[in-house]
Amino acid sequence: MKYPGLPPVGADGPESAWTRAGRDLPAAVDLLTREFHRKATAVAGVKLIEALRRKGDWSRAQGTVARLDAIATSTNDRALTHFSVGTLRWTAGDALGAREAYERALVGWTELGDAVGTAAATVGLARSLRLTVHESGPQTATQGYDLAQRCADAHVLADAARELSAWALLRGDHDAAAHHAREALEIHEGGSDTYLVGSAQILLARAWHATGNRDDGVTMMRDVVASARDIGSVDLELTASIFLGQFLQQGVTPDHPSWNEAVALLSEALDRAEDPVTRAEILLPLAHLWTASNQLEQAAAAVDEYEQMYLLVGGNRIAMANIAKARARLALADGGQFQYGAFATLRLGREGLRARRLFKKAERLYKTADLQTGAASVRWHRDLLATLMSGRPQGRSAARLPWVKGDDPLIAARIAFVAGEQARLSGRPNVASDRFAEAETLARSCGATQLAVGAAARGAETAYAQRDFATAAASARRAVRYTDAIRGAVADGHARGTFARTIRAHYERAATLAARMGQPELTIEVLERLRTERLAGLVHQRGVDDMPADLRSLLDQLDELNEEIAQSQGSAGLVRSALARAPARRPAETSELEGRRETLRDTLRERTNALFAHVYDANMLDTDALFNALTTHLLTVCPVTGVDGDELVAAWRAPDGRGGTATVSVAEDVAHLRDVLTRGGLEGTYGRIQLTWQSLGCLTPLLPAGFRDELREANAPVQVLLVVSGWLWQVPFAAIPLGTATGPPLLVDRSDLVYAPSLRVHHLLEQRQHNDRARGRSAVSFGDPALEASELAGLDAFAAHTTLRDSGEVADAFVHGGDRWDLGVLAAHGDTEAGLAQGVFTEDGTRILTAADFLRKDAAPPTELSFAICHGAAAFGPDPHEPLGLTLAALSAGARAVLSTHFELESGLEVANGCLERLYSALADPARVPGRSTGLRSVAQQLAMLQRQPVLRTHPLARWAVLCVVGTTRSDGDWGARSS
Amino acid sequence: MTIELERRLVVFDDPAEGDLLATIAREHGAGIEPVRVRVEPVTAAFVIAAATVAAGIVTEFYERRQGGQVIDLRPGASRAVYRDRGVTFGLIVILTQDGAVTVEVYDPSNAFLDVARDVVQALTSIAATEAKNAIEAATEVTGDRGTVTRDDPGGSLPPNPQNPPA
C-alpha cells in the first residue's frame, strides 16, 4: 500500500528498515520495532504496523495500533493512523471496521486537501467494500483510480489499479482484471517492493487462470508463494497459497498429485489463518476437494464453517452463491451421483432435486451480485445436470463457456464432454465418440479423473449402442479403472466406503454391458471391483487388535434384546428355547422391543461398516495376476439393478481363458425364487424348506451356455469356484439343473463347488501358509444337546475327537483351537443377524459363537470348520456385494474351508445328518494328512461326492443342497505338495 | 408304472396335531416326514404320498383339526352353527334348551361333512329347540350313517348366553 506522506517501500535507501519491509520482513520488523521505540512517532508506528501486517504478526500489529492513539496528534498523523488501521482491519476481514477507519482517513486528508491521501483513502474504502461485495464498491474503486491519476502518484495509482483489477475479477471481467493487474505490476516492478509485486502477480495469475491459461496462472502463483516465503511474508504466502490451492483443486480427483498438493497447501494455510475471510476462502476449496474424495461429512462441515465465517463479517451474495453451488455438488455426491454421470443415467432422486434447486439459487445469487461468469458457470452445471438426468440435450450454455479464451484442458474437456453427450442424444454417435475420446484425453491430462470416467463410460455406451463391442469393452474397462484409481487414492477409509456406494450403480451397469457383449473377463473384473475390498483386506490382515468397546457393547445389547424378545414371544421366539415357555408379553411390549432391536441393528450395521472401512483396505486389484493364478473354472454371479430392472449377471472363465457370459432378468420365476429365499419369519422358512431342484430350473440360463456344455461333456467332475454376492448367497447352486427343466444332471453332478465372496479373497486364502502338523487328524465338536445331531457320530472316525459339553468352551475352541484340532464341528442353531452379530445359539437361547469372535488378531481356528446350522453362509448386511457373516469372518480368521449352509438346514428325516456323518467320517481319513500323499479330496470334493447321490434328488434342498463349502478349492494333498 | 410321490408341507397350530396328521396319513397308506430346522422353531411335517392322495390327506387334516360340529338351538345363542376343536371330529353336538344330543358319524372321513350338512338343514327347517325334536330330525336325516343319542339329562351344557346359570 502507498501510505500518503511516506516514501514507497524501497524508495528510501537500500539499507533502511522501511525498504526491508519489501524484501526481508523479519529484519524490517526488528529494525522498525527499535525505530518506533526510539522515535515513538505516528510514522514510525504506521511503518511498524505495515511490516507486522505483511509478516503476518497481526496481534502484535493490533497492539501497536493501540499505542498510536496517544501519539498521533496532528490531523495528518491521525489520517495516516486511520489509514493504517483500515488496512489492518481489512486484512483481518473486518469490513465495517476497515470502512470506518478509511472514511476517517478520507475525512482527514480531504480536510487537509491532500490529493494523494484522498486518493489512497478512497482506494482503501473500495477495498473495504470489496469484503462484502458492496454494490457501491466498483464506483468507489473507479473514483479512487481517477483520483490517483489526477494526483500523479504512481504508487497510489498502482494500488488503485490493483483494486480495479480485484473488482474486475469479482464481476468476471477478466480482460480488465489482467489489464489493471499488469498496470500495477509494471509500476511495482520499477521499485523494490517484492510484497506489492507479488500482490499484483496474484491478480494477474487469477485473471490468466480464469480465462483458461491454467498453467501460466499456476506457475505465477507458485512463484508468488516462493517469493513470499523468501521475504518472510506470511500474509502474502497465505493469500497466494489459497489461490494456488483453488487453482489446483479445480476438477481434480484424489488420484492426481494436484489433489494432495491442494489439500496440503490449504490445510496448512487453514492452520495459520486467523481472520474469518481468509479462513472462509480456504474452507471453500477444501470443501470441493473433500467432495471429490467423497469425504462428504468433512466437506459439509467446511461449507457450514465457510457460511459462518462470512456471516461473521456481514455476508455477501457471492459467498452465499458459492455456498449454494458447493452444497449442490455435495447433494449430488450424497445421492451417489457422479458430477458427470458415468454408466448409469443420473437419477432425479431427492438429492438430485436438491442439487437442482441449489444450483438455481446459486445462479440467481451470482446474477444479483453481478458476477456474470459465476452465473454462467452455474448455468453450465445446471444444463449438464439436466441433460444427464433427462437423457435429452438441455440448454445451450453447456456447449460453450464464453469467457474462456485460453486452451485450459479442463474447460476444453468439459466442453467436449457436453458436445459428446449432446451428439449422442441427438443420434450422431460418430461425433459423440470423437468428442468423448477428446474429453477423456483432456480430462486425464489435467487430473480431472471423474470427468474422464464420465467420458469413457459414455463412450462405452455409445459404442455399445453401435454394437462396436471391442471399443465399448475397452472404454468400459478404462472407465472402471479410472474410478478405482480415484477410490484407491482416497486415504480416508470411511470415504472409501461412501465412494464404493457411489460407484455401485455405475459398476453394475458396466458389468451388465460387459456381460451382454459377451466379455467374461471384463465382466469378472467389474464385478470384482464392485467389492468394497474390506473382505479382501480382512483376510489379508487377519483380524483387528481390539474390537472397539462400543461395538462389543452393541453386540451384547443385541444379544440381550434377542433373549427378551424370545421371552416375550413365547413359542415364536428367535430360537426354540426354555425361555419360550415363559409367560408371553403383551403385543405392545414385544413391538417396542422389536423396534429397539431394529434401531440397534441399524446402529450395528453402521458401526460395522465404519469399522471395516477404517481397518481393512486390501491391495488394489490386479486382475491379470488373479486370472493367472486361477487353476479352476470360475463362475462369478451377481445381482444388479439397472435401468432395465433387476438382473443377474454371470461370467464364466475356464482355466485356459475361455469363457462366456449370461444375464437373467429377475422376473416371474426368478423373482418368486428371490422372494422365497429372502423372505423373513416362519413364512420364509416354510417356503425355503419346500424348495427342490426343480425350483432352481429358472436359474439354468444363468449358467453360461459354454459352461454348461463344458460340464455336460466333461469325463469327470471339474472344480468350480463360485464367486457370489447379495441374495445369491442363499441359492444352492449345486442343485441348478444343467438342462432347462429337463431334469438332472445338476451342477453338482458335474462339478466340485467352492464358494468365495470375491476372487481376491479366494486368492489370498489359497496363498495362506498351511499349518503342516505331522500328526493324526483331530476334531473338536459341540452339539446342542436339544438337537438330534446324529451326524457327530461320524467324528468318531478321527484319531482324536474332543466333544465339548460346555457351550462356554465353544468360542475358544473354534477361534483359537487351530493348534489342537484340524476340524471343528458345530451342530446348533444359526440366526440371520447382519454382519458381526451373526452367530450360533443353543436351544436355550445362549449365544455360543458370533462372527465378531473371529475378528481378533490372535485368532487361529481349525483349518476346516463345519457350521451345521441354519443360514451359516448366507451373510446378511447393508452391502449387497460384500456382506460379512459368520462363515466369512471365520475364513478371515484363518480357516481355509468352512462347511456351511445357504439357508435352513432341515434335519427332520436325518438325510442332512446322514450326509454330514459320512462327510465327517471321510474327512477323518488319515491319508488327508498334509504331505502324506497326493490326489486327496478337499472338503468341497467330499461334499460334492455325497451330494451326487441320486436318492437326494427326491428330497428338498434344505436336506442336502443347502450344504456348501466356502473357502479354497485346494485339497490337503495340494497343500501338502505345496508346502513340501 | 412308477407312481410319482409328492411331498406336501403341513404347518400345525399345535405340535400335537402331528399325531392327527400321522393318523390320517396312515389311514391312507401314506407317511409323514417330521420337519426340524436349526433356526426358528417350526411345527410342521411333510406328507409323502401320490399327488392326489397327498392332496386328500392335507384337505382331510385341515378338515379334521377343526373338530366336530356344534349346533346350538337354544334361544339367544350367539352362534348357532360352528366347528369346535374341543369336540371330536366325527361328532355333531346339538345343544337344545333341555339337553344335548350327539350324532356320531360312523365313517367321518367320508361322511361327516355330508351328515353335518343334512342335520343342520333338518334342524333349521323345523326350528326345533327341544331335545326330542332334535333327536327325531337328526335320526331321520342321519339314517344308517351314524347313531343319535341323547346325553345324560343331568349332564351340564355349555352356558346359554341368554340364561346364564345362577
XYZ file of C-alpha atoms in Angstrom, chain A residues 598-891:
294
model
C -34.243 -52.646 14.689
C -32.644 -49.425 15.902
C -29.818 -51.410 17.410
C -29.355 -53.381 14.220
C -29.171 -50.165 12.190
C -26.524 -48.787 14.504
C -24.622 -52.034 14.378
C -24.652 -52.074 10.580
C -23.426 -48.507 10.507
C -20.671 -49.148 13.027
C -19.644 -52.411 11.419
C -19.264 -50.688 8.094
C -17.303 -47.901 9.682
C -15.011 -50.359 11.417
C -14.264 -52.257 8.263
C -13.849 -49.110 6.259
C -11.207 -47.878 8.656
C -9.418 -51.106 9.286
C -9.406 -53.089 6.123
C -8.056 -51.835 2.870
C -6.878 -54.514 0.544
C -4.241 -54.035 -2.093
C -5.699 -52.799 -5.302
C -6.992 -55.347 -7.722
C -4.578 -56.893 -10.184
C -6.950 -58.830 -12.397
C -4.253 -60.304 -14.605
C -2.431 -61.773 -11.624
C -5.662 -63.218 -10.277
C -6.539 -64.816 -13.584
C -3.045 -66.201 -13.994
C -3.178 -67.847 -10.593
C -6.553 -69.447 -11.236
C -6.423 -73.192 -11.898
C -10.155 -73.905 -11.705
C -13.237 -72.829 -13.560
C -14.575 -69.556 -12.242
C -18.212 -68.570 -12.210
C -18.954 -65.087 -10.942
C -22.600 -64.234 -10.428
C -24.046 -61.042 -9.138
C -27.432 -59.401 -8.769
C -27.514 -55.909 -10.275
C -30.074 -53.163 -10.528
C -30.094 -51.301 -13.793
C -32.292 -49.167 -15.961
C -33.949 -52.339 -17.214
C -34.780 -53.517 -13.706
C -33.151 -56.160 -11.555
C -30.927 -58.626 -13.336
C -28.482 -61.368 -12.602
C -25.139 -61.161 -14.335
C -22.891 -64.182 -14.706
C -19.466 -64.688 -16.208
C -17.600 -67.948 -16.605
C -13.886 -68.325 -17.191
C -12.213 -71.681 -17.827
C -8.642 -72.260 -16.605
C -7.407 -71.849 -20.172
C -9.025 -68.448 -20.521
C -12.101 -69.384 -22.484
C -15.344 -68.083 -21.107
C -18.856 -66.889 -21.552
C -21.447 -64.635 -20.006
C -25.140 -64.656 -19.244
C -27.738 -62.257 -17.955
C -31.076 -63.214 -16.480
C -33.879 -60.831 -15.703
C -35.209 -61.064 -12.173
C -38.826 -61.520 -13.157
C -41.541 -64.104 -12.800
C -39.979 -67.383 -11.592
C -36.648 -65.836 -10.657
C -38.359 -63.009 -8.792
C -40.516 -65.551 -6.984
C -37.447 -67.580 -6.086
C -35.704 -64.495 -4.762
C -38.767 -63.694 -2.716
C -38.840 -67.166 -1.210
C -35.115 -67.120 -0.499
C -35.117 -63.752 1.170
C -38.458 -63.645 2.954
C -38.225 -63.362 6.718
C -40.080 -65.103 9.503
C -41.651 -68.514 9.544
C -43.335 -67.919 6.225
C -39.888 -67.615 4.674
C -38.673 -70.727 6.454
C -41.647 -72.777 5.252
C -41.122 -71.502 1.722
C -37.444 -72.422 1.647
C -37.719 -75.876 3.157
C -40.084 -76.848 0.351
C -37.681 -75.860 -2.428
C -36.493 -78.657 -4.671
C -34.019 -78.756 -7.524
C -36.952 -78.110 -9.844
C -37.403 -74.755 -8.090
C -33.990 -73.748 -9.427
C -34.747 -74.521 -13.059
C -35.299 -70.816 -13.646
C -31.604 -70.251 -12.884
C -30.317 -72.629 -15.529
C -29.965 -69.761 -18.062
C -27.716 -68.052 -15.522
C -25.059 -70.664 -16.247
C -23.427 -69.508 -19.497
C -24.164 -71.929 -22.339
C -20.489 -72.691 -22.923
C -20.050 -73.531 -19.267
C -22.989 -75.942 -19.316
C -21.660 -77.590 -22.470
C -18.253 -77.925 -20.892
C -19.689 -79.612 -17.821
C -22.001 -81.904 -19.728
C -19.114 -83.098 -21.869
C -16.596 -83.483 -19.053
C -15.440 -87.000 -18.224
C -15.047 -86.235 -14.545
C -16.299 -83.532 -12.238
C -14.471 -80.236 -12.734
C -13.531 -77.835 -9.997
C -15.593 -74.667 -9.997
C -15.031 -71.575 -7.924
C -18.296 -69.722 -7.410
C -17.978 -66.054 -6.564
C -21.401 -64.898 -5.480
C -22.903 -61.853 -3.864
C -26.120 -60.471 -2.452
C -29.097 -62.779 -2.183
C -27.339 -65.313 -4.392
C -25.550 -66.480 -1.238
C -28.873 -68.119 -0.443
C -29.019 -70.063 -3.708
C -27.876 -73.706 -3.537
C -26.101 -73.624 -6.887
C -25.302 -77.324 -6.527
C -28.900 -78.129 -7.444
C -29.275 -75.955 -10.537
C -30.131 -78.222 -13.462
C -27.756 -78.048 -16.400
C -30.510 -78.526 -18.942
C -33.576 -76.342 -18.868
C -36.215 -78.140 -16.840
C -35.275 -81.497 -18.310
C -34.002 -82.806 -15.022
C -30.566 -83.868 -13.863
C -27.691 -83.619 -14.334
C -27.451 -80.869 -11.825
C -24.469 -78.582 -11.484
C -23.043 -80.638 -8.628
C -23.279 -83.811 -10.708
C -20.526 -82.459 -12.920
C -18.556 -80.205 -10.610
C -16.990 -79.752 -7.200
C -18.182 -76.373 -5.987
C -16.423 -73.964 -3.708
C -17.864 -70.563 -2.870
C -15.932 -67.387 -2.222
C -17.024 -63.799 -1.621
C -14.561 -62.473 -4.173
C -11.754 -63.619 -6.385
C -9.311 -61.646 -4.304
C -10.399 -63.311 -1.074
C -10.061 -66.701 -2.704
C -6.618 -65.810 -3.983
C -5.488 -64.760 -0.524
C -6.874 -67.930 1.026
C -5.009 -70.032 -1.497
C -1.781 -68.263 -0.663
C -2.069 -68.850 3.053
C 0.585 -70.984 4.651
C -0.769 -74.293 5.777
C -0.394 -75.455 9.338
C 1.614 -78.522 8.411
C 1.354 -80.562 11.569
C 2.763 -84.061 11.287
C 0.268 -85.907 13.412
C -3.050 -87.624 13.029
C -6.302 -85.917 12.255
C -8.172 -84.474 15.191
C -11.553 -82.905 15.580
C -13.467 -80.905 18.117
C -17.229 -80.689 18.215
C -20.131 -79.228 20.047
C -23.658 -80.421 19.541
C -26.578 -78.690 21.129
C -27.999 -81.386 23.436
C -31.502 -80.328 22.455
C -30.882 -81.155 18.808
C -30.770 -84.551 17.196
C -27.252 -84.070 15.861
C -26.629 -87.677 14.970
C -24.033 -86.640 12.394
C -21.495 -86.101 15.153
C -21.042 -89.875 15.272
C -19.029 -89.506 12.065
C -16.328 -87.765 14.067
C -15.567 -90.977 15.909
C -13.511 -91.923 12.866
C -11.000 -89.256 13.764
C -7.816 -90.282 15.510
C -8.739 -87.842 18.220
C -12.120 -86.321 18.812
C -12.868 -83.891 21.594
C -16.519 -83.416 22.431
C -17.257 -80.165 24.150
C -20.011 -80.414 26.742
C -19.937 -76.849 27.950
C -21.183 -74.321 25.416
C -18.951 -71.754 27.075
C -15.910 -73.560 25.661
C -17.054 -73.284 22.055
C -15.758 -69.819 21.199
C -12.271 -70.539 22.454
C -12.043 -73.904 20.663
C -13.333 -72.577 17.362
C -11.477 -69.278 17.387
C -8.187 -70.414 18.925
C -8.147 -74.178 18.530
C -6.083 -74.367 15.352
C -3.068 -75.744 17.171
C -5.096 -78.613 18.653
C -7.645 -79.601 16.045
C -7.864 -79.885 12.253
C -11.624 -79.820 12.124
C -14.188 -78.012 14.254
C -17.832 -79.038 14.023
C -20.857 -77.220 15.379
C -24.382 -78.572 15.433
C -26.647 -75.892 16.794
C -28.903 -73.021 15.757
C -27.916 -70.206 13.415
C -29.529 -66.818 13.031
C -29.933 -64.159 10.382
C -28.381 -61.222 12.183
C -26.330 -58.938 9.965
C -22.570 -58.735 9.886
C -20.682 -59.186 13.095
C -23.774 -60.102 15.051
C -24.485 -63.251 13.071
C -23.983 -66.150 15.393
C -24.664 -69.583 16.749
C -27.091 -70.316 19.540
C -28.153 -73.265 21.583
C -31.762 -74.264 22.026
C -31.994 -72.398 25.319
C -31.015 -69.131 23.635
C -27.381 -68.995 24.747
C -25.133 -67.351 22.191
C -22.070 -69.528 21.873
C -20.211 -68.042 18.896
C -20.532 -64.958 16.695
C -18.827 -63.544 13.663
C -17.320 -60.905 15.915
C -15.456 -63.560 17.914
C -13.329 -64.336 14.869
C -12.136 -60.785 14.376
C -9.226 -60.998 16.734
C -5.592 -60.658 15.836
C -4.739 -63.801 17.801
C -7.467 -65.898 16.176
C -6.234 -69.280 14.908
C -9.199 -71.533 14.206
C -9.015 -75.130 12.961
C -8.290 -75.018 9.232
C -11.574 -76.749 8.460
C -14.820 -75.804 10.125
C -18.343 -77.082 9.828
C -21.274 -74.920 10.820
C -24.167 -77.360 10.670
C -26.590 -74.603 11.498
C -29.136 -72.603 9.537
C -28.070 -69.651 7.402
C -24.371 -70.154 8.163
C -23.134 -68.884 4.798
C -25.976 -66.561 3.983
C -24.391 -63.363 5.136
C -26.760 -60.503 5.689
C -25.797 -56.884 5.703
C -26.127 -53.470 4.141
C -23.563 -54.071 1.428
C -25.073 -56.468 -1.109
C -21.748 -57.061 -2.786
C -19.695 -57.823 0.224
C -21.765 -58.978 3.143
C -19.965 -60.254 6.173
C -21.193 -63.020 8.399
C -20.123 -65.938 10.485
C -18.590 -68.036 7.718
C -16.702 -65.214 6.056
C -15.446 -63.992 9.412
C -14.142 -67.499 10.168
C -12.288 -67.509 6.850
